[in-house]
């Protein structure tokens, strides 16, 4: 079913220079061995199968086999109405469901020429940032798991519950909220939510400090991540790697700041963190800072939350006028975009879903060449992909 | 359960021994977690987060291989590409084995009921003991399913014919009178 | 521009709700005046690509350019070299044909939205049914451009972008699988998502979803009574 050879890219060979020494010692050459990780493996939640050809402990070629989670969103979207699609796209990147809805709803709103009222925009921003925290927090814990530290993983799950509680009390769903409506939100925030949110944000900040204490600076962690899995910024961009993975390679690009203005981000004061190393450690570090930044943003948003309605005037049956729109947002995993083609019906004619992990993972055949087997797991962990986001 | 399989008890299983064996079995379930999609996170929350902590129910997660597992939880979307792997995993598990299907996707296809690549229900591939509805089910629901499964295990007969029936993939008949006597 | 886009096609109105709403009249896209930034970007693009450009449009602040099929690869090189678009967002395809069995016919699926049954081609038009389109962006200049090109209907082929953007590999494999578009110059095109024995190109409009044919979704119309309702026999 699967061929085990990796396609050779015709990119300029200079990019592959660090792989030249993959045959270290001819006498000790053990002959190639094909190792099959997955499709189900504890280190990957979800089902990515990775076929690697090994020479001793060194990976000669790697071939990710995806599609075990392919559900055909783009086809299903053509058979559903706009409100039905929001339910569906929740489940693309299942850790940050709310953030998935935002670009789609935003695109439909642009096509219809309506705009959600400011309060709705701000609440959307808050919930997007909360889902960012919930997503990245799991990563911060799981990354410890990849190098053998169990404790952070439990912390990650523990404190993530607090954020999920917040999301649940506001939207009714632990992680498939389906809370966005075209033109606004379903409900306003519940009473007492804001105070609750503030205390939780304090806990999250403290949790970040804990992660930093335990992992960053830890000798084992540093040895396993520093200098491992380096993505050069330019190559990363050409592969379409986005989000924190790209920023960890020194490319200062964040759609919240640099893209077309969306939600309440233009009014916020936040810093885009980058790191120049491009290795696994840099990716961890950037995500850690991003979580803190997200907390700062949530606090700012809570402080400045405008009053007013949460729903614009929208016809009861949503028909979107003819047109095409490309919307992109900075999701926890990277750039998420929808290319919506409408023909004036109640459902879209074509939706192209651009999901972050798909491109983030497509660099794996390049990235894994010449690394040692134990590093495969840390590299894959540090790229942080969600299987549903790869396969859609 | 080798003794039982070979029919040491013959036609008439000894009730106290059966009870003891089942009692030990139900509190040492090696659970193989086959996390496939969003539901896997909820399963992970049930296992790893201190708030739910499934191990207190006598469920032992992370077996080294499916050959060691008594129970598999299929949580998430089963695709046609995945289905052969699931079948193979199930065949590798030693008897008696139990299957919990977690989430609408594993039950019937869920939100992807009309998709061209999703298997509409894992029970087309392997027999299922407990279904958990929900999209996703909360971690508590998984705990409840475990408790229900334990109840079922406790009430299983260990006679030869009864075990044979179980292996045909039919539902185990819960012996109500026995349950009442136990209470 | 958008010369062959007809006016809003009359939608076959199956859901008898004409009195409820007239949403499609809210904001029909009236060939908007091109945003100056987008126009400047297009000028750069056209200067570099020359007569490879067929049409262009400004779609909600994003430049959409349609190029000739033989300029497809050159368009990528131009975008990368002259427009600083170092980031590949996606490559995909689109099938403009209306789905052959529109919902609302006798039998079949009644729950899917009704699409117009005339073939229209979006903002920059198209020669045929199939198109390939891609979006590239600049991480330094913060702009992006969507590039489209037409591909022939039987045996669609277009040049591969792999040597310009290595990330095109998976996107092209996906497009090949979903639309049957062949990418000449791709190192090894093979299935990405679906098992090797899968037949058909799922995203083509004539690929029907079997589950919907067999058992149409009841839709929003007839809601079953809840178990607690006073029905004849409460066999809960
Ligand atoms: S049942 Fe729902 S939550 Fe579970 S895997 Fe399916 S879509 Fe995800």
Tab-separated table of N, CA, C and O and ligand atoms in Angstrom, chain A residues 71 91 94 175-176, chain B residues 36-40 75-77 102-106 109-112 134-137, ligand 1:
chain	number	residue	atom	x	y	z
A	71	UNK	N	-11.160	12.768	6.661
A	71	UNK	CA	-12.606	12.660	6.765
A	71	UNK	C	-13.307	13.374	5.625
A	71	UNK	O	-14.516	13.340	5.532
A	91	UNK	N	-13.926	20.393	14.365
A	91	UNK	CA	-13.215	19.143	14.597
A	91	UNK	C	-11.973	18.998	13.736
A	91	UNK	O	-11.401	17.919	13.668
A	94	UNK	N	-8.780	19.706	16.822
A	94	UNK	CA	-9.738	19.517	17.902
A	94	UNK	C	-9.288	20.104	19.219
A	94	UNK	O	-10.035	20.123	20.171
A	175	UNK	N	-14.762	21.112	24.313
A	175	UNK	CA	-13.894	21.583	23.234
A	175	UNK	C	-14.471	21.509	21.843
A	175	UNK	O	-13.738	21.649	20.899
A	176	UNK	N	-15.740	21.344	21.716
A	176	UNK	CA	-16.337	21.633	20.415
A	176	UNK	C	-17.467	22.623	20.632
A	176	UNK	O	-18.616	22.253	20.664
B	36	UNK	N	-8.016	8.003	18.333
B	36	UNK	CA	-7.989	8.324	16.917
B	36	UNK	C	-8.232	9.796	16.636
B	36	UNK	O	-7.709	10.318	15.674
B	37	UNK	N	-9.048	10.435	17.397
B	37	UNK	CA	-9.346	11.823	17.038
B	37	UNK	C	-9.643	12.595	18.303
B	37	UNK	O	-9.079	12.298	19.356
B	38	UNK	N	-10.542	13.550	18.183
B	38	UNK	CA	-10.805	14.445	19.299
B	38	UNK	C	-11.114	13.674	20.573
B	38	UNK	O	-10.709	14.052	21.661
B	39	UNK	N	-11.856	12.579	20.430
B	39	UNK	CA	-12.221	11.810	21.611
B	39	UNK	C	-10.982	11.307	22.344
B	39	UNK	O	-11.039	11.070	23.542
B	40	UNK	N	-9.900	11.128	21.631
B	40	UNK	CA	-8.684	10.649	22.279
B	40	UNK	C	-8.232	11.615	23.349
B	40	UNK	O	-7.648	11.209	24.356
B	75	UNK	N	-11.518	5.256	20.398
B	75	UNK	CA	-12.094	6.574	20.611
B	75	UNK	C	-11.765	7.444	19.431
B	75	UNK	O	-10.623	7.809	19.233
B	76	UNK	N	-12.761	7.725	18.663
B	76	UNK	CA	-12.566	8.663	17.570
B	76	UNK	C	-13.014	8.110	16.246
B	76	UNK	O	-13.642	7.067	16.150
B	77	UNK	N	-12.634	8.854	15.212
B	77	UNK	CA	-13.108	8.561	13.870
B	77	UNK	C	-12.344	7.389	13.284
B	77	UNK	O	-11.124	7.411	13.227
B	102	UNK	N	-16.014	4.624	21.786
B	102	UNK	CA	-16.206	5.921	22.436
B	102	UNK	C	-16.455	6.996	21.391
B	102	UNK	O	-15.650	7.190	20.488
B	103	UNK	N	-17.562	7.669	21.515
B	103	UNK	CA	-17.847	8.789	20.638
B	103	UNK	C	-18.728	8.415	19.463
B	103	UNK	O	-18.734	7.282	19.001
B	104	UNK	N	-19.454	9.393	18.975
B	104	UNK	CA	-20.369	9.150	17.868
B	104	UNK	C	-19.663	8.606	16.645
B	104	UNK	O	-20.217	7.790	15.914
B	105	UNK	N	-18.451	9.070	16.419
B	105	UNK	CA	-17.737	8.636	15.225
B	105	UNK	C	-17.516	7.139	15.248
B	105	UNK	O	-17.782	6.451	14.264
B	106	UNK	N	-17.048	6.632	16.370
B	106	UNK	CA	-16.785	5.206	16.438
B	106	UNK	C	-18.088	4.426	16.470
B	106	UNK	O	-18.151	3.283	16.027
B	109	UNK	N	-20.259	6.832	12.803
B	109	UNK	CA	-19.802	7.790	11.796
B	109	UNK	C	-19.980	9.226	12.240
B	109	UNK	O	-19.307	10.104	11.739
B	110	UNK	N	-20.881	9.469	13.163
B	110	UNK	CA	-21.040	10.782	13.779
B	110	UNK	C	-21.226	11.895	12.778
B	110	UNK	O	-22.016	11.764	11.833
B	111	UNK	N	-20.522	12.982	12.930
B	111	UNK	CA	-20.697	14.100	12.011
B	111	UNK	C	-20.263	13.771	10.588
B	111	UNK	O	-20.567	14.528	9.685
B	112	UNK	N	-19.558	12.689	10.405
B	112	UNK	CA	-19.089	12.355	9.059
B	112	UNK	C	-19.912	11.223	8.476
B	112	UNK	O	-19.397	10.357	7.789
B	134	UNK	N	-21.901	10.615	22.305
B	134	UNK	CA	-21.412	11.944	22.639
B	134	UNK	C	-20.364	12.381	21.652
B	134	UNK	O	-19.721	11.561	21.025
B	135	UNK	N	-20.227	13.675	21.529
B	135	UNK	CA	-19.277	14.175	20.553
B	135	UNK	C	-18.587	15.397	21.095
B	135	UNK	O	-18.995	16.494	20.815
B	136	UNK	N	-17.589	15.285	21.869
B	136	UNK	CA	-17.063	14.070	22.467
B	136	UNK	C	-17.801	13.741	23.758
B	136	UNK	O	-18.336	14.635	24.398
B	137	UNK	N	-17.797	12.484	24.162
B	137	UNK	CA	-18.306	12.157	25.487
B	137	UNK	C	-17.380	12.777	26.526
B	137	UNK	O	-16.178	12.886	26.307
D	1	LIG	S1	-17.318	11.681	18.150
D	1	LIG	FE1	-16.996	13.876	17.911
D	1	LIG	S2	-15.383	14.340	19.375
D	1	LIG	FE2	-15.327	12.147	19.034
D	1	LIG	S3	-13.870	11.799	17.413
D	1	LIG	FE3	-15.871	11.993	16.463
D	1	LIG	S4	-16.022	14.153	15.941
D	1	LIG	FE4	-14.387	13.958	17.413
